XYZ file of C-alpha atoms in Angstrom:
325
model
C -65.422 30.223 27.817
C -66.178 33.991 27.672
C -65.528 36.109 24.591
C -62.332 37.693 25.920
C -60.801 34.333 26.836
C -61.739 32.914 23.441
C -60.099 35.824 21.631
C -56.860 35.338 23.589
C -56.946 31.619 22.760
C -57.404 32.279 19.038
C -54.668 34.936 19.102
C -52.115 32.594 20.762
C -53.021 29.744 18.416
C -52.529 31.959 15.381
C -49.263 33.272 16.802
C -47.879 29.771 17.406
C -48.956 28.556 13.988
C -47.510 31.617 12.313
C -44.175 31.264 14.105
C -43.740 27.604 13.288
C -40.452 26.751 11.508
C -41.140 25.661 7.934
C -39.772 22.310 6.859
C -36.520 22.730 4.898
C -36.686 21.507 1.320
C -35.456 17.939 0.918
C -32.120 17.812 -0.902
C -31.515 15.232 -3.577
C -28.563 12.856 -3.255
C -26.558 14.879 -5.763
C -27.452 18.194 -4.091
C -26.217 16.799 -0.777
C -22.908 15.875 -2.403
C -22.552 19.384 -3.855
C -23.348 20.993 -0.519
C -20.947 18.788 1.442
C -18.134 19.279 -1.061
C -18.668 23.053 -0.960
C -18.513 22.989 2.854
C -15.291 20.959 2.668
C -13.835 23.499 0.225
C -14.917 26.480 2.374
C -13.467 24.905 5.507
C -10.099 24.298 3.869
C -9.891 27.864 2.536
C -10.772 29.265 5.948
C -8.626 27.042 8.177
C -5.726 25.553 6.191
C -2.522 27.504 6.824
C -0.789 26.305 3.649
C -3.280 27.448 1.011
C -1.101 30.254 -0.364
C 2.156 28.292 -0.014
C 0.794 25.254 -1.871
C -0.664 27.468 -4.589
C 2.654 29.261 -5.103
C 5.066 26.324 -4.822
C 3.067 23.342 -6.112
C 0.324 24.959 -8.211
C -2.422 23.563 -5.979
C -5.590 25.255 -7.295
C -8.364 24.275 -4.891
C -11.052 26.106 -6.840
C -10.187 24.235 -10.032
C -10.152 20.931 -8.130
C -13.539 21.656 -6.579
C -15.053 22.603 -9.942
C -13.732 19.444 -11.610
C -15.202 17.281 -8.853
C -18.520 19.159 -8.889
C -18.754 18.414 -12.615
C -18.610 14.699 -11.780
C -21.316 14.736 -9.122
C -24.050 13.582 -11.517
C -22.005 10.426 -12.205
C -22.176 9.447 -8.515
C -24.609 6.625 -7.810
C -23.613 5.361 -4.349
C -22.129 6.641 -1.063
C -18.889 4.959 -2.167
C -18.798 7.212 -5.251
C -19.233 10.240 -2.991
C -16.483 8.951 -0.686
C -14.081 8.799 -3.613
C -14.854 12.421 -4.517
C -13.987 13.484 -0.957
C -10.800 11.387 -1.022
C -9.754 12.956 -4.321
C -10.266 16.442 -2.909
C -8.204 15.553 0.177
C -5.415 14.083 -1.963
C -5.391 17.095 -4.297
C -4.186 19.267 -1.415
C -0.817 17.459 -1.720
C -0.582 17.305 2.056
C 0.287 14.026 3.771
C -1.996 14.754 6.731
C -5.014 15.576 4.562
C -7.328 12.578 4.666
C -11.025 11.925 4.149
C -12.059 9.141 6.515
C -14.780 6.933 5.061
C -14.270 3.865 7.250
C -18.013 3.520 7.867
C -18.396 2.462 4.222
C -15.955 -0.434 4.499
C -12.561 -1.029 2.914
C -12.712 -0.268 -0.852
C -9.825 -2.652 -1.634
C -10.114 -5.593 0.801
C -8.314 -8.168 -1.380
C -4.780 -8.480 -2.803
C -3.005 -9.686 -5.894
C -0.870 -12.744 -5.084
C 2.261 -10.865 -6.237
C 3.995 -7.742 -4.953
C 5.380 -4.985 -7.175
C 8.088 -2.339 -6.873
C 8.605 1.082 -8.479
C 11.949 1.468 -10.306
C 13.313 3.782 -13.001
C 11.968 1.645 -15.849
C 8.482 1.322 -14.369
C 6.780 -1.180 -12.063
C 8.316 -4.632 -11.694
C 7.428 -7.881 -9.943
C 9.217 -8.006 -6.582
C 7.433 -10.716 -4.563
C 6.117 -14.123 -5.625
C 5.817 -15.733 -2.200
C 1.999 -15.825 -2.155
C 1.595 -17.145 -5.708
C 0.567 -20.796 -5.360
C 0.568 -21.734 -9.053
C 3.042 -19.611 -10.993
C 2.207 -19.397 -14.734
C 5.778 -18.322 -15.529
C 6.089 -14.939 -13.833
C 9.640 -14.081 -12.779
C 11.042 -11.522 -10.391
C 11.925 -8.389 -12.338
C 9.241 -8.822 -15.034
C 7.798 -5.396 -15.861
C 4.098 -4.637 -15.454
C 2.537 -3.272 -18.670
C -1.252 -3.445 -18.205
C -3.781 -4.275 -15.493
C -7.082 -5.631 -16.828
C -6.382 -4.001 -20.226
C -5.639 -0.624 -18.589
C -2.144 0.804 -19.118
C -0.198 0.611 -15.876
C 0.526 4.364 -15.815
C -3.191 5.089 -16.105
C -3.885 2.538 -13.370
C -1.310 4.223 -11.124
C -2.772 7.676 -11.802
C -6.211 6.459 -10.712
C -4.744 5.149 -7.451
C -2.700 8.337 -6.951
C -5.899 10.378 -7.199
C -6.977 9.072 -3.760
C -3.481 8.929 -2.216
C -2.426 11.741 0.105
C 1.222 12.832 0.244
C 3.215 16.066 0.166
C 4.756 15.606 -3.312
C 3.813 13.926 -6.577
C 6.698 11.455 -6.271
C 5.659 10.474 -2.756
C 2.079 9.985 -3.965
C 3.321 7.710 -6.740
C 5.510 5.643 -4.414
C 2.647 5.185 -1.940
C 0.215 4.374 -4.753
C 2.501 1.644 -6.132
C 3.023 0.268 -2.609
C -0.719 -0.449 -2.508
C -1.256 -1.106 -6.219
C -1.884 -4.796 -5.509
C -4.924 -4.056 -3.341
C -8.209 -4.690 -5.105
C -11.875 -5.537 -4.736
C -11.833 -8.021 -7.625
C -11.822 -11.803 -7.430
C -9.102 -12.070 -10.079
C -6.747 -9.841 -12.043
C -5.401 -10.086 -15.595
C -1.871 -8.733 -15.938
C 0.226 -8.068 -19.018
C 3.932 -8.363 -18.207
C 7.208 -7.963 -20.075
C 10.215 -10.240 -19.659
C 13.816 -9.063 -19.669
C 14.101 -10.022 -23.377
C 11.230 -7.660 -24.282
C 8.607 -10.341 -24.937
C 5.175 -9.798 -23.395
C 2.695 -12.285 -21.971
C -0.589 -12.293 -20.057
C -1.392 -13.959 -16.745
C -4.771 -14.205 -14.996
C -4.346 -14.633 -11.248
C -6.887 -15.317 -8.472
C -6.792 -12.609 -5.819
C -6.244 -13.346 -2.144
C -9.272 -12.755 0.122
C -7.339 -10.418 2.446
C -4.816 -7.591 2.266
C -1.076 -8.308 2.081
C 1.604 -5.736 2.901
C 4.475 -6.461 0.511
C 6.682 -3.644 1.800
C 9.889 -4.418 3.647
C 9.120 -4.862 7.330
C 11.353 -3.768 10.203
C 11.968 -6.816 12.375
C 13.606 -7.393 15.747
C 13.968 -11.163 15.240
C 15.867 -12.635 12.299
C 15.265 -16.323 13.025
C 13.624 -18.558 15.624
C 14.188 -22.142 16.743
C 12.320 -24.846 18.626
C 12.618 -28.498 19.631
C 10.362 -31.295 18.401
C 10.118 -34.880 19.564
C 12.675 -37.508 18.524
C 15.550 -35.018 18.749
C 14.367 -32.938 15.812
C 15.247 -29.245 15.766
C 13.521 -26.543 13.717
C 14.998 -23.215 12.605
C 12.628 -20.752 10.944
C 14.003 -17.947 8.727
C 11.291 -15.805 7.048
C 13.708 -13.695 4.972
C 17.412 -13.023 4.484
C 17.284 -9.248 4.908
C 18.350 -7.403 8.034
C 19.097 -3.818 8.989
C 18.503 -2.812 5.361
C 19.228 0.899 5.631
C 22.586 0.442 7.353
C 23.498 -2.357 4.934
C 22.636 -0.344 1.825
C 24.386 2.757 3.189
C 27.586 0.782 3.828
C 30.699 2.008 2.019
C 32.779 -1.175 2.238
C 32.701 -4.848 3.271
C 33.536 -4.043 6.889
C 30.472 -1.792 7.193
C 28.277 -4.396 5.498
C 29.434 -7.133 7.872
C 28.849 -4.859 10.864
C 25.288 -4.148 9.698
C 24.532 -7.891 9.723
C 26.254 -8.828 12.997
C 23.048 -9.034 15.034
C 21.415 -11.360 12.498
C 24.541 -13.549 12.446
C 24.487 -13.728 16.257
C 20.893 -14.998 16.104
C 21.880 -17.597 13.487
C 24.738 -18.776 15.729
C 22.425 -18.987 18.745
C 19.801 -21.027 16.869
C 22.300 -23.555 15.515
C 23.932 -23.831 18.944
C 20.553 -24.539 20.551
C 19.820 -27.498 18.243
C 23.348 -28.881 17.863
C 22.618 -32.000 19.969
C 19.694 -33.004 17.774
C 19.925 -35.787 15.244
C 17.835 -33.983 12.602
C 17.187 -30.420 11.513
C 14.266 -28.827 9.696
C 15.329 -25.541 8.115
C 11.995 -23.810 7.546
C 12.284 -21.381 4.614
C 8.629 -21.444 3.554
C 7.591 -18.160 1.908
C 11.081 -16.802 2.501
C 11.239 -13.405 0.802
C 14.922 -13.699 -0.135
C 17.426 -11.000 0.702
C 21.175 -10.656 1.188
C 23.524 -13.358 -0.049
C 25.863 -12.648 2.877
C 23.210 -13.993 5.258
C 22.114 -16.986 3.186
C 25.729 -18.103 2.777
C 26.319 -17.618 6.500
C 23.481 -20.062 7.172
C 25.009 -22.467 4.634
C 28.320 -22.353 6.519
C 26.543 -23.945 9.489
C 25.269 -26.786 7.293
C 28.322 -27.680 5.191
C 31.411 -28.886 7.097
C 34.766 -27.335 6.247
C 35.468 -24.724 3.625
C 33.253 -24.506 0.559
C 32.947 -22.371 -2.536
C 29.756 -20.417 -3.061
C 28.704 -19.354 -6.539
C 25.510 -18.591 -8.425
C 24.677 -20.134 -11.774
C 21.679 -17.878 -12.418
C 20.370 -14.533 -11.180
C 16.631 -13.891 -10.828
C 16.951 -10.145 -11.233
C 16.747 -7.863 -14.251
C 17.940 -4.557 -15.632
C 14.940 -2.972 -13.954
C 15.999 -4.209 -10.526
C 19.634 -3.332 -11.171
C 18.570 0.227 -12.017
C 17.778 0.877 -8.364
C 20.337 3.303 -6.997
C 20.857 1.124 -3.934
C 21.078 -2.185 -5.805
C 24.014 -4.279 -4.563
């Protein structure tokens, strides 16, 4: 290699080495959280059309929310902790379509309490006992006071913090709808009976999620034939067309709202009328409207009969619902 060629080689080598991109400094876990949260904040300010409207009408202060969450970064130990920070920022926008998807980390609340609850004027009450195998004395309408020694309002606020909705009331309703979801193996509840007395109950949690909300159904009841002329009618609950029923102004409207369910009851009993035996399957029936349960009873009891109730399993809390019938 001559001198001129060698000089060109050294010059190009020096040029390439000098132009090499330096390695960026490695960010710590907490620095990464701060950077990602800041990018989230910047993106919302730049692209969200409702920033000014939410600030004016609902006092949504994104800068204050960001600063509060940044102050908690040092407490974060796991990716799940970081995911919660992102979910809280998304929920703080008070926008139902604002969500932070963290599905890659798994479901944070994969289990369920064996009881369902409902939000009413007086607080949160027990509204479903169908999955409770061994009931320690809990009754429908008992009011929830504490969850694992935490006041129920505080427990709700923690769940609301990661619940996205357009108003505070909607966030609370949605939070209570999923209040029973948990990651724990068991839950200790403090409840209050209608007479004001309080008691504690420790319940094993179910290994999967349960949706205790009212479900819209197209089938009220089903029927089938077994051997030996045995018929089976299955009725999972005695509610039907709830909105129309609860919006009814008089008995005629209420009857009309239930006509389709009554037609299905008639069809099922007609289909098994030649059988010698009937199994009426009401396992885990969620209850419902007395007009439908008595209509079923009319198919079982010949002639006229008088229907009455000797006891009601409701409470002042349930009766406080505006649509309670």
